[in-house]
Amino acid sequence: MTDKRRKVRCSARAGRGADAPEQKTGLQKNDVLEFKIEDLSSEGLGIGHYEGLAVFVKDTVIGDVVRAKVMSCKKNLAFARVEEILESSPDRVEPRCPIARPCGGCQIQMMDYAAQLAFKEERVRSVLSRIGGFDQETIGRVFEPVLGMEEPWRYRNKAQFPIGKDREGGIIAGFYAGRTHSIIPCEDCLLGIEENREILSIILEHMRSMQIEPYDESTGTGLVRHVFTRKADATGQIMTVLVVNGKKLPGERELCSKLQAIPGMTAIILNENTQRTNVILGKEERVLWGQPYIEDLIGDIRFRISAHSFFQVNPAQTRKLYGKALEFASLTGTERVWDLYCGIGTISLFLARSAGRVRGVEIVPEAIDDARENARLNGITNAEFFVGKAEEVVPREYGRDGEKADVIVVDPPRKGCDETLLQTMASMAPERIVYVSCDPATLARDLKFLCANGYELKRVQPCDMFGHSVHVETVVLMERVHD
Ligand code: SAH
């Protein structure tokens, strides 16, 4: 063992320069440690302890005993890279995807699916207690087992493949290696639809035969940047979007004739993105063949989805999640409902048929255009939509005429709800608040606020929308406390 591979036992070490900064961890870069993984961070890094210090290690599972090399140390934690799994956790499985490790999209694919679900459930429980301040008795009473997927593969209805070149200059499609912009070749993500393989193979073959260059980020030259696909689960309609650094693609017609032969293909679109940016889609687009959108159903509501629209990526779990939101809302047909952070109005329209009226609020104007169009398409006349920040629109409407609500649904982004909004919601005093959350930590913080302002936690339902990733969605019912 070289001195770089020494094992460290104590915090005071000889042989360091007098001016070296004091390292409280007692660990140094390149130290090699052996320890057990006891927990997972919210980003999916395994956590072990070495002489009382937390050491974070990628690609490990709770229960693994690892030998790992320290890559960096901070005051009271360190990051290490696995050198060897000395003892495998009973929850460890062989990842199905050959590039699961470098890709970074699936942080916990090497964990058995049942163990993934247990981990997600535990994460929600733990933040409710740590951040929300709820006691174990309450959590035990309100908590429902996580809704897992029947089939945790091929569930994503949307994929975005960057196009580039390998070292030998061959044209490839794939995924960016975690936190980088180098492409790992992969024409078949196991979370995505099977048709991606054929779509990519046709496009890459076309580029090779027509000598079309992929886009090169470092120079801003070349033509094809990304291939974006989306499939509507209920109707089977597929959209293919070629994102190009220009206005045209050589041989558009020939390419379309091959792509349109794929069963389900109804939309082939050329998207123009000439900006030097990481944003995938440009503003301008041209339909090469078919429609500018695909149509999908959630329940019996039909949604028109363009390339730019936000739409949940896991249709089967979305049905379960929205079903729970509807159940928690306990609508009888007369209620005044607000759906805050409504996107293209998916939840609003899903609830509208069971409510008196629904008002949706969303910050992105184009999403509200889609929401209004989707209401019209479905003959829904009791839904109204507002563009703006929920924390501005709701206080304004409430201040105007004491706008009332019987049920408020919120589905904020990861940062959760603004406190001004929570305050206004508490003042509006709806009987029920249904909180759909994609981040348990901010959810727990907001629930704590609502519980201190007249509400009681009634039901907590985690739902797995993103199998093999660390993300967890939760839907919660809060009820107003009556004196
Ligand atoms: N409920 C929708 C979308 C949820 S995603 C669905 O299930 O499909 C969260 C949405 O909140 C996004 O559409 C985002 O644009 C919007 N958003 C983000 N900040 C907002 C704010 N301050 N006020 C209103 N909407 C906001």
Short mmCIF file of C-alpha atoms and ligand atoms in Angstrom, two decimals:
data_model
loop_
_atom_site.label_atom_id
_atom_site.label_comp_id
_atom_site.label_asym_id
_atom_site.label_seq_id
_atom_site.Cartn_x
_atom_site.Cartn_y
_atom_site.Cartn_z
CA MET A 1 0.00 0.00 0.00
CA THR A 2 1.50 3.36 -0.98
CA ASP A 3 1.31 6.28 1.42
CA LYS A 4 -1.56 7.64 -0.68
CA ARG A 5 -3.56 4.55 0.15
CA ARG A 6 -2.96 4.62 3.87
CA LYS A 7 -5.85 4.17 6.25
CA VAL A 8 -6.38 7.03 8.63
CA ARG A 9 -7.05 6.37 12.23
CA CYS A 10 -6.67 9.63 14.15
CA SER A 11 -7.37 13.28 13.52
CA ALA A 12 -3.85 14.62 14.21
CA ARG A 13 -1.46 13.66 11.49
CA ALA A 14 2.25 14.04 11.10
CA GLY A 15 3.93 15.07 7.92
CA ARG A 16 1.82 18.04 6.92
CA GLY A 17 3.29 21.46 6.11
CA ALA A 18 3.08 23.97 8.95
CA ASP A 19 0.94 26.26 6.83
CA ALA A 20 -1.52 23.56 5.71
CA PRO A 21 -5.06 24.54 6.66
CA GLU A 22 -6.36 22.75 9.70
CA GLN A 23 -8.39 19.74 8.57
CA LYS A 24 -10.96 18.94 11.19
CA THR A 25 -11.98 15.75 9.42
CA GLY A 26 -8.64 14.11 9.98
CA LEU A 27 -8.97 12.83 6.43
CA GLN A 28 -6.99 13.70 3.38
CA LYS A 29 -7.56 13.42 -0.32
CA ASN A 30 -6.65 9.93 -1.55
CA ASP A 31 -7.06 8.30 1.86
CA VAL A 32 -8.64 4.89 1.46
CA LEU A 33 -11.37 3.98 3.91
CA GLU A 34 -13.51 0.95 4.62
CA PHE A 35 -16.97 1.48 6.05
CA LYS A 36 -20.64 0.58 5.81
CA ILE A 37 -23.23 2.68 3.93
CA GLU A 38 -25.97 3.56 6.39
CA ASP A 39 -28.10 6.13 4.62
CA LEU A 40 -28.73 7.87 1.30
CA SER A 41 -28.65 11.62 0.74
CA SER A 42 -31.52 13.38 -1.04
CA GLU A 43 -29.31 13.35 -4.18
CA GLY A 44 -28.84 9.58 -3.92
CA LEU A 45 -25.29 9.51 -2.54
CA GLY A 46 -24.58 6.73 -0.06
CA ILE A 47 -23.60 8.01 3.37
CA GLY A 48 -21.27 6.21 5.72
CA HIS A 49 -19.41 7.34 8.79
CA TYR A 50 -15.75 7.24 9.41
CA GLU A 51 -14.67 8.12 12.91
CA GLY A 52 -17.86 10.10 13.33
CA LEU A 53 -17.58 12.00 10.04
CA ALA A 54 -20.12 11.69 7.24
CA VAL A 55 -18.58 10.33 4.04
CA PHE A 56 -20.64 10.57 0.83
CA VAL A 57 -20.15 7.94 -1.88
CA LYS A 58 -21.88 7.77 -5.26
CA ASP A 59 -23.25 4.47 -6.64
CA THR A 60 -23.69 2.74 -3.31
CA VAL A 61 -26.69 1.21 -1.58
CA ILE A 62 -27.65 1.23 2.10
CA GLY A 63 -26.07 -1.90 3.59
CA ASP A 64 -23.03 -2.04 1.27
CA VAL A 65 -19.63 -2.29 2.91
CA VAL A 66 -17.24 -0.39 0.68
CA ARG A 67 -13.63 0.47 0.22
CA ALA A 68 -13.60 4.07 -1.03
CA LYS A 69 -11.01 6.69 -1.83
CA VAL A 70 -11.43 10.20 -0.48
CA MET A 71 -11.76 12.73 -3.30
CA SER A 72 -12.36 15.86 -1.24
CA CYS A 73 -12.78 16.80 2.41
CA LYS A 74 -14.69 19.61 4.01
CA LYS A 75 -14.88 20.64 7.62
CA ASN A 76 -17.10 17.84 8.80
CA LEU A 77 -17.80 15.74 5.76
CA ALA A 78 -15.96 14.09 2.91
CA PHE A 79 -16.70 12.78 -0.59
CA ALA A 80 -15.23 9.48 -1.65
CA ARG A 81 -15.27 7.25 -4.73
CA VAL A 82 -15.95 3.51 -4.50
CA GLU A 83 -12.94 1.33 -5.17
CA GLU A 84 -14.56 -1.94 -4.24
CA ILE A 85 -17.82 -3.20 -2.82
CA LEU A 86 -16.50 -5.48 -0.07
CA GLU A 87 -19.93 -6.74 0.95
CA SER A 88 -23.05 -6.19 -1.13
CA SER A 89 -26.22 -4.90 0.44
CA PRO A 90 -29.14 -7.35 0.20
CA ASP A 91 -30.90 -4.51 -1.68
CA ARG A 92 -28.20 -4.26 -4.35
CA VAL A 93 -29.14 -5.43 -7.87
CA GLU A 94 -27.28 -5.37 -11.19
CA PRO A 95 -28.45 -2.21 -13.04
CA ARG A 96 -30.30 -3.17 -16.23
CA CYS A 97 -28.95 -0.21 -18.12
CA PRO A 98 -25.30 -0.53 -19.20
CA ILE A 99 -24.70 3.19 -18.75
CA ALA A 100 -26.62 3.66 -15.50
CA ARG A 101 -23.47 4.69 -13.66
CA PRO A 102 -21.97 7.36 -15.95
CA CYS A 103 -25.35 8.73 -17.12
CA GLY A 104 -26.50 10.04 -13.77
CA GLY A 105 -30.19 10.13 -14.73
CA CYS A 106 -30.97 7.08 -12.56
CA GLN A 107 -29.19 7.64 -9.26
CA ILE A 108 -30.50 4.48 -7.60
CA GLN A 109 -30.94 1.95 -10.39
CA MET A 110 -28.62 -0.46 -8.56
CA MET A 111 -31.16 -0.62 -5.74
CA ASP A 112 -33.96 -3.18 -5.81
CA TYR A 113 -37.24 -1.43 -6.72
CA ALA A 114 -38.97 -2.42 -3.46
CA ALA A 115 -36.02 -0.95 -1.55
CA GLN A 116 -36.23 2.24 -3.64
CA LEU A 117 -39.86 2.60 -2.59
CA ALA A 118 -39.04 1.96 1.05
CA PHE A 119 -36.29 4.59 0.85
CA LYS A 120 -38.66 7.17 -0.67
CA GLU A 121 -41.31 6.47 1.94
CA GLU A 122 -38.77 6.84 4.71
CA ARG A 123 -37.53 10.11 3.26
CA VAL A 124 -41.01 11.61 3.42
CA ARG A 125 -41.55 10.33 6.97
CA SER A 126 -38.23 11.66 8.13
CA VAL A 127 -38.70 15.21 6.79
CA LEU A 128 -42.22 15.37 8.21
CA SER A 129 -40.65 14.75 11.58
CA ARG A 130 -37.37 16.69 11.23
CA ILE A 131 -38.56 19.70 9.25
CA GLY A 132 -42.33 19.61 9.76
CA GLY A 133 -42.08 18.93 13.49
CA PHE A 134 -44.85 16.31 13.35
CA ASP A 135 -44.77 13.63 16.04
CA GLN A 136 -44.55 9.92 15.25
CA GLU A 137 -48.10 9.29 16.39
CA THR A 138 -49.48 11.83 13.87
CA ILE A 139 -47.22 10.58 11.08
CA GLY A 140 -48.26 6.98 11.78
CA ARG A 141 -51.94 7.98 11.62
CA VAL A 142 -51.87 10.02 8.40
CA PHE A 143 -49.24 8.17 6.37
CA GLU A 144 -50.22 5.84 3.53
CA PRO A 145 -47.87 3.36 1.84
CA VAL A 146 -46.14 4.75 -1.23
CA LEU A 147 -47.92 4.16 -4.54
CA GLY A 148 -45.29 2.30 -6.56
CA MET A 149 -45.29 1.55 -10.27
CA GLU A 150 -46.50 -1.76 -11.62
CA GLU A 151 -43.70 -1.62 -14.19
CA PRO A 152 -40.83 0.70 -13.28
CA TRP A 153 -39.32 0.58 -16.80
CA ARG A 154 -40.25 2.38 -20.02
CA TYR A 155 -42.53 4.74 -18.13
CA ARG A 156 -41.25 8.07 -19.44
CA ASN A 157 -43.32 9.56 -22.25
CA LYS A 158 -40.68 12.14 -23.15
CA ALA A 159 -36.98 11.95 -24.07
CA GLN A 160 -34.37 14.41 -25.27
CA PHE A 161 -31.24 12.98 -26.90
CA PRO A 162 -28.29 15.24 -27.67
CA ILE A 163 -26.63 14.47 -31.03
CA GLY A 164 -22.86 14.67 -31.41
CA LYS A 165 -19.73 12.82 -32.46
CA ASP A 166 -17.61 10.17 -30.81
CA ARG A 167 -13.80 10.33 -30.74
CA GLU A 168 -13.56 8.70 -34.15
CA GLY A 169 -15.90 11.30 -35.65
CA GLY A 170 -18.92 8.95 -35.89
CA ILE A 171 -22.35 10.49 -35.36
CA ILE A 172 -23.95 9.47 -32.07
CA ALA A 173 -27.05 10.09 -29.98
CA GLY A 174 -27.07 9.59 -26.24
CA PHE A 175 -27.08 11.30 -22.89
CA TYR A 176 -24.77 13.72 -21.22
CA ALA A 177 -22.50 12.07 -18.68
CA GLY A 178 -23.61 13.28 -15.22
CA ARG A 179 -22.92 17.03 -14.83
CA THR A 180 -20.92 17.27 -18.09
CA HIS A 181 -21.58 17.91 -21.75
CA SER A 182 -19.83 14.88 -23.17
CA ILE A 183 -22.25 12.46 -24.80
CA ILE A 184 -22.41 8.80 -23.81
CA PRO A 185 -23.81 6.91 -26.78
CA CYS A 186 -27.20 5.37 -26.05
CA GLU A 187 -30.10 5.00 -28.42
CA ASP A 188 -32.36 3.25 -25.98
CA CYS A 189 -32.97 4.63 -22.52
CA LEU A 190 -34.71 1.86 -20.58
CA LEU A 191 -37.00 4.40 -18.95
CA GLY A 192 -38.15 5.71 -22.32
CA ILE A 193 -40.44 4.37 -25.02
CA GLU A 194 -39.26 1.52 -27.25
CA GLU A 195 -39.89 3.59 -30.39
CA ASN A 196 -36.96 5.89 -29.50
CA ARG A 197 -34.56 3.29 -30.84
CA GLU A 198 -36.07 3.25 -34.29
CA ILE A 199 -36.57 7.02 -34.41
CA LEU A 200 -32.91 7.63 -33.57
CA SER A 201 -31.63 4.96 -35.88
CA ILE A 202 -33.55 6.49 -38.82
CA ILE A 203 -32.33 10.00 -38.01
CA LEU A 204 -28.67 9.03 -37.47
CA GLU A 205 -28.69 6.95 -40.67
CA HIS A 206 -30.16 9.88 -42.56
CA MET A 207 -27.48 12.22 -41.20
CA ARG A 208 -24.72 9.79 -42.19
CA SER A 209 -26.01 9.25 -45.70
CA MET A 210 -26.66 12.96 -46.33
CA GLN A 211 -23.47 13.99 -44.53
CA ILE A 212 -25.32 16.23 -42.12
CA GLU A 213 -23.11 17.43 -39.29
CA PRO A 214 -24.21 17.30 -35.66
CA TYR A 215 -24.02 20.53 -33.74
CA ASP A 216 -20.78 21.25 -31.91
CA GLU A 217 -21.32 23.29 -28.75
CA SER A 218 -17.73 24.43 -28.51
CA THR A 219 -17.76 26.11 -31.95
CA GLY A 220 -21.47 26.74 -32.46
CA THR A 221 -21.24 25.01 -35.88
CA GLY A 222 -23.01 21.95 -37.28
CA LEU A 223 -26.72 21.41 -37.70
CA VAL A 224 -28.53 18.78 -35.62
CA ARG A 225 -28.57 19.51 -31.87
CA HIS A 226 -31.18 17.31 -30.26
CA VAL A 227 -33.88 14.78 -31.02
CA PHE A 228 -36.90 15.21 -28.77
CA THR A 229 -39.65 12.60 -28.64
CA ARG A 230 -42.96 12.41 -26.84
CA LYS A 231 -45.65 9.76 -26.85
CA ALA A 232 -49.23 10.12 -25.70
CA ASP A 233 -49.88 7.07 -23.58
CA ALA A 234 -53.63 6.84 -24.02
CA THR A 235 -53.82 7.55 -27.77
CA GLY A 236 -50.44 6.15 -28.87
CA GLN A 237 -49.64 9.33 -30.82
CA ILE A 238 -45.93 10.11 -31.16
CA MET A 239 -44.15 13.39 -31.80
CA THR A 240 -40.59 13.67 -33.08
CA VAL A 241 -38.84 17.03 -32.91
CA LEU A 242 -35.50 17.63 -34.63
CA VAL A 243 -33.80 20.60 -33.02
CA VAL A 244 -31.47 22.20 -35.56
CA ASN A 245 -29.04 25.08 -35.66
CA GLY A 246 -30.67 26.53 -38.79
CA LYS A 247 -33.91 26.59 -40.73
CA LYS A 248 -33.76 23.48 -42.90
CA LEU A 249 -32.58 19.95 -42.93
CA PRO A 250 -31.26 18.36 -46.14
CA GLY A 251 -33.60 15.62 -47.36
CA GLU A 252 -36.51 16.57 -45.08
CA ARG A 253 -39.04 14.74 -47.23
CA GLU A 254 -37.12 11.48 -47.38
CA LEU A 255 -36.52 11.57 -43.65
CA CYS A 256 -40.22 12.17 -42.95
CA SER A 257 -41.31 9.33 -45.19
CA LYS A 258 -39.23 6.94 -43.08
CA LEU A 259 -40.27 8.37 -39.72
CA GLN A 260 -43.96 8.51 -40.53
CA ALA A 261 -43.93 4.76 -41.14
CA ILE A 262 -43.37 4.22 -37.41
CA PRO A 263 -46.75 3.19 -35.95
CA GLY A 264 -48.23 6.05 -33.92
CA MET A 265 -46.16 8.83 -35.50
CA THR A 266 -48.46 11.83 -35.98
CA ALA A 267 -46.16 14.85 -35.61
CA ILE A 268 -42.72 15.53 -37.11
CA ILE A 269 -41.42 18.96 -36.29
CA LEU A 270 -38.31 20.95 -37.11
CA ASN A 271 -37.39 23.26 -34.25
CA GLU A 272 -34.98 26.09 -34.95
CA ASN A 273 -32.44 26.86 -32.23
CA THR A 274 -29.51 28.97 -33.36
CA GLN A 275 -28.70 30.31 -29.90
CA ARG A 276 -25.55 29.27 -28.05
CA THR A 277 -27.44 28.07 -25.04
CA ASN A 278 -28.17 24.96 -22.99
CA VAL A 279 -31.90 25.46 -23.53
CA ILE A 280 -32.95 22.62 -25.80
CA LEU A 281 -35.89 24.02 -27.76
CA GLY A 282 -35.80 27.22 -29.79
CA LYS A 283 -38.86 29.45 -30.23
CA GLU A 284 -39.48 28.90 -33.96
CA GLU A 285 -40.76 25.65 -35.31
CA ARG A 286 -42.10 24.24 -38.55
CA VAL A 287 -44.25 21.15 -38.96
CA LEU A 288 -42.54 18.82 -41.44
CA TRP A 289 -45.39 16.35 -41.40
CA GLY A 290 -48.60 15.79 -39.44
CA GLN A 291 -49.86 17.95 -36.57
CA PRO A 292 -48.04 20.53 -34.41
CA TYR A 293 -49.19 18.61 -31.30
CA ILE A 294 -50.16 15.21 -30.00
CA GLU A 295 -53.23 14.48 -27.90
CA ASP A 296 -53.32 12.48 -24.69
CA LEU A 297 -56.02 11.65 -22.16
CA ILE A 298 -55.97 11.86 -18.38
CA GLY A 299 -59.19 10.28 -17.19
CA ASP A 300 -61.63 11.37 -19.90
CA ILE A 301 -60.04 14.79 -20.37
CA ARG A 302 -58.25 15.30 -23.67
CA PHE A 303 -55.05 17.34 -23.65
CA ARG A 304 -53.36 18.87 -26.66
CA ILE A 305 -49.62 18.86 -26.02
CA SER A 306 -47.14 20.82 -28.11
CA ALA A 307 -43.37 20.37 -27.95
CA HIS A 308 -43.14 23.30 -25.53
CA SER A 309 -45.94 22.27 -23.16
CA PHE A 310 -45.19 20.95 -19.71
CA PHE A 311 -46.82 17.56 -19.28
CA GLN A 312 -46.26 14.97 -16.57
CA VAL A 313 -43.73 12.40 -17.84
CA ASN A 314 -45.18 9.29 -16.19
CA PRO A 315 -48.77 8.81 -17.41
CA ALA A 316 -49.68 5.72 -15.35
CA GLN A 317 -48.57 7.28 -12.07
CA THR A 318 -50.06 10.67 -13.02
CA ARG A 319 -53.47 8.99 -13.13
CA LYS A 320 -52.91 7.62 -9.63
CA LEU A 321 -51.58 10.94 -8.33
CA TYR A 322 -54.43 13.02 -9.75
CA GLY A 323 -56.90 10.35 -8.62
CA LYS A 324 -55.64 10.87 -5.06
CA ALA A 325 -55.82 14.66 -5.42
CA LEU A 326 -59.44 14.29 -6.56
CA GLU A 327 -60.24 11.91 -3.70
CA PHE A 328 -58.66 14.26 -1.15
CA ALA A 329 -60.56 17.25 -2.58
CA SER A 330 -63.88 15.39 -1.81
CA LEU A 331 -65.82 17.40 -4.36
CA THR A 332 -69.61 17.22 -4.52
CA GLY A 333 -70.20 19.43 -7.57
CA THR A 334 -70.66 22.81 -5.91
CA GLU A 335 -67.20 23.71 -4.56
CA ARG A 336 -65.16 26.76 -5.46
CA VAL A 337 -61.70 25.36 -6.18
CA TRP A 338 -58.37 27.10 -6.78
CA ASP A 339 -55.63 25.15 -8.55
CA LEU A 340 -52.37 27.01 -7.95
CA TYR A 341 -49.26 26.37 -10.10
CA CYS A 342 -51.64 24.80 -12.61
CA GLY A 343 -49.34 24.41 -15.66
CA ILE A 344 -51.52 23.58 -18.68
CA GLY A 345 -54.48 23.06 -16.38
CA THR A 346 -54.19 19.30 -16.01
CA ILE A 347 -55.37 19.14 -12.39
CA SER A 348 -57.83 22.03 -12.88
CA LEU A 349 -59.61 20.31 -15.75
CA PHE A 350 -59.43 16.93 -14.06
CA LEU A 351 -61.28 18.44 -11.07
CA ALA A 352 -63.62 20.79 -12.99
CA ARG A 353 -66.29 18.19 -13.79
CA SER A 354 -66.70 17.42 -10.08
CA ALA A 355 -66.58 21.03 -8.85
CA GLY A 356 -68.76 24.15 -8.98
CA ARG A 357 -65.93 26.09 -10.58
CA VAL A 358 -62.15 25.98 -10.78
CA ARG A 359 -59.68 28.85 -11.00
CA GLY A 360 -56.15 28.03 -12.11
CA VAL A 361 -53.07 30.20 -11.66
CA GLU A 362 -49.78 29.73 -13.52
CA ILE A 363 -46.75 31.93 -14.17
CA VAL A 364 -46.04 30.81 -17.78
CA PRO A 365 -48.41 32.57 -20.23
CA GLU A 366 -48.08 29.87 -22.93
CA ALA A 367 -49.15 27.21 -20.44
CA ILE A 368 -52.28 29.24 -19.69
CA ASP A 369 -52.99 29.48 -23.44
CA ASP A 370 -52.83 25.67 -23.51
CA ALA A 371 -55.02 25.42 -20.40
CA ARG A 372 -57.74 27.62 -21.97
CA GLU A 373 -57.52 25.70 -25.25
CA ASN A 374 -57.77 22.39 -23.39
CA ALA A 375 -60.83 23.61 -21.47
CA ARG A 376 -62.48 24.59 -24.76
CA LEU A 377 -61.54 21.29 -26.40
CA ASN A 378 -63.28 19.40 -23.61
CA GLY A 379 -66.32 21.68 -23.44
CA ILE A 380 -65.41 22.69 -19.87
CA THR A 381 -66.92 26.08 -19.10
CA ASN A 382 -66.48 26.29 -15.33
CA ALA A 383 -62.69 26.71 -15.39
CA GLU A 384 -61.02 30.10 -15.50
CA PHE A 385 -57.29 30.74 -15.73
CA PHE A 386 -55.02 33.54 -14.52
CA VAL A 387 -51.46 34.29 -15.63
CA GLY A 388 -49.14 35.40 -12.84
CA LYS A 389 -47.38 34.42 -9.69
CA ALA A 390 -49.67 32.53 -7.34
CA GLU A 391 -48.34 34.66 -4.45
CA GLU A 392 -49.51 37.81 -6.30
CA VAL A 393 -52.68 36.69 -8.07
CA VAL A 394 -54.32 34.98 -5.07
CA PRO A 395 -53.80 37.85 -2.55
CA ARG A 396 -55.01 40.28 -5.23
CA GLU A 397 -58.20 38.33 -5.97
CA TYR A 398 -58.80 37.74 -2.26
CA GLY A 399 -58.27 41.44 -1.49
CA ARG A 400 -60.61 42.54 -4.29
CA ASP A 401 -63.83 41.00 -3.02
CA GLY A 402 -62.92 38.55 -0.32
CA GLU A 403 -62.66 35.80 -2.96
CA LYS A 404 -63.63 32.58 -1.27
CA ALA A 405 -62.49 29.02 -1.79
CA ASP A 406 -63.75 25.69 -0.51
CA VAL A 407 -60.76 23.73 -1.71
CA ILE A 408 -57.28 24.93 -2.68
CA VAL A 409 -54.92 22.66 -4.58
CA VAL A 410 -51.25 23.62 -4.86
CA ASP A 411 -48.59 21.89 -6.98
CA PRO A 412 -45.52 24.13 -6.69
CA PRO A 413 -42.02 23.59 -8.09
CA ARG A 414 -39.32 22.27 -5.76
CA LYS A 415 -38.92 25.47 -3.80
CA GLY A 416 -42.45 25.09 -2.46
CA CYS A 417 -44.97 27.88 -1.75
CA ASP A 418 -44.16 31.47 -1.00
CA GLU A 419 -45.09 32.41 2.57
CA THR A 420 -47.32 35.29 1.40
CA LEU A 421 -49.34 32.73 -0.50
CA LEU A 422 -49.60 30.35 2.47
CA GLN A 423 -50.72 33.27 4.63
CA THR A 424 -53.40 34.24 2.13
CA MET A 425 -54.56 30.64 1.82
CA ALA A 426 -54.95 30.43 5.59
CA SER A 427 -56.97 33.69 5.55
CA MET A 428 -59.23 32.39 2.79
CA ALA A 429 -59.92 29.46 5.12
CA PRO A 430 -60.86 26.73 2.61
CA GLU A 431 -62.15 23.54 4.22
CA ARG A 432 -59.47 21.51 2.50
CA ILE A 433 -56.01 22.14 1.11
CA VAL A 434 -54.56 19.50 -1.20
CA TYR A 435 -50.79 19.87 -1.52
CA VAL A 436 -49.05 18.06 -4.40
CA SER A 437 -45.31 18.23 -3.91
CA CYS A 438 -42.16 17.16 -5.74
CA ASP A 439 -39.88 18.02 -2.82
CA PRO A 440 -40.60 16.53 0.61
CA ALA A 441 -38.39 19.06 2.44
CA THR A 442 -40.24 22.17 1.26
CA LEU A 443 -43.52 20.30 1.62
CA ALA A 444 -42.77 19.62 5.30
CA ARG A 445 -41.82 23.27 5.85
CA ASP A 446 -45.09 24.49 4.27
CA LEU A 447 -47.22 21.96 6.16
CA LYS A 448 -45.69 23.19 9.40
CA PHE A 449 -46.75 26.72 8.52
CA LEU A 450 -50.30 25.67 7.64
CA CYS A 451 -50.61 23.64 10.83
CA ALA A 452 -49.62 26.70 12.83
CA ASN A 453 -52.33 28.66 10.99
CA GLY A 454 -55.53 26.73 11.42
CA TYR A 455 -54.98 23.44 9.58
CA GLU A 456 -54.55 19.84 10.51
CA LEU A 457 -52.59 17.16 8.67
CA LYS A 458 -55.01 14.43 7.57
CA ARG A 459 -53.44 12.27 4.88
CA VAL A 460 -49.99 11.89 3.36
CA GLN A 461 -49.65 9.80 0.21
CA PRO A 462 -46.22 9.41 -1.44
CA CYS A 463 -46.33 8.36 -5.09
CA ASP A 464 -43.42 7.17 -7.21
CA MET A 465 -43.43 9.15 -10.44
CA PHE A 466 -39.72 8.72 -11.19
CA GLY A 467 -38.56 5.13 -10.55
CA HIS A 468 -34.75 4.68 -10.33
CA SER A 469 -34.26 8.33 -9.49
CA VAL A 470 -34.27 9.70 -5.95
CA HIS A 471 -37.25 11.96 -6.60
CA VAL A 472 -40.50 11.41 -4.79
CA GLU A 473 -43.88 13.03 -5.27
CA THR A 474 -46.33 13.35 -2.38
CA VAL A 475 -49.97 14.38 -2.17
CA VAL A 476 -51.24 15.63 1.15
CA LEU A 477 -54.64 16.51 2.56
CA MET A 478 -54.93 19.29 5.15
CA GLU A 479 -58.24 20.12 6.78
CA ARG A 480 -59.32 23.28 8.52
CA VAL A 481 -59.62 22.97 12.28
CA HIS A 482 -63.00 24.15 13.58
CA ASP A 483 -63.12 25.56 17.10
N1 SAH B 1 -50.01 21.21 -11.82
C1 SAH B 1 -49.34 21.09 -13.09
C2 SAH B 1 -47.94 21.70 -13.13
C3 SAH B 1 -47.08 21.55 -11.93
S1 SAH B 1 -45.39 22.00 -12.18
C4 SAH B 1 -49.33 19.66 -13.55
O1 SAH B 1 -49.55 18.74 -12.76
O2 SAH B 1 -49.12 19.41 -14.73
C5 SAH B 1 -45.30 23.55 -11.35
C6 SAH B 1 -45.79 24.71 -12.19
O3 SAH B 1 -45.66 25.90 -11.41
C7 SAH B 1 -45.01 24.97 -13.45
O4 SAH B 1 -45.92 24.99 -14.53
C8 SAH B 1 -44.39 26.37 -13.25
O5 SAH B 1 -44.33 27.13 -14.43
C9 SAH B 1 -45.35 26.99 -12.25
N2 SAH B 1 -44.84 28.07 -11.39
C10 SAH B 1 -43.60 28.23 -10.89
N3 SAH B 1 -43.56 29.28 -10.04
C11 SAH B 1 -44.82 29.80 -9.98
C12 SAH B 1 -45.42 30.87 -9.25
N4 SAH B 1 -44.71 31.62 -8.43
N5 SAH B 1 -46.74 31.09 -9.44
C13 SAH B 1 -47.47 30.32 -10.29
N6 SAH B 1 -46.95 29.30 -10.99
C14 SAH B 1 -45.64 29.03 -10.86
#
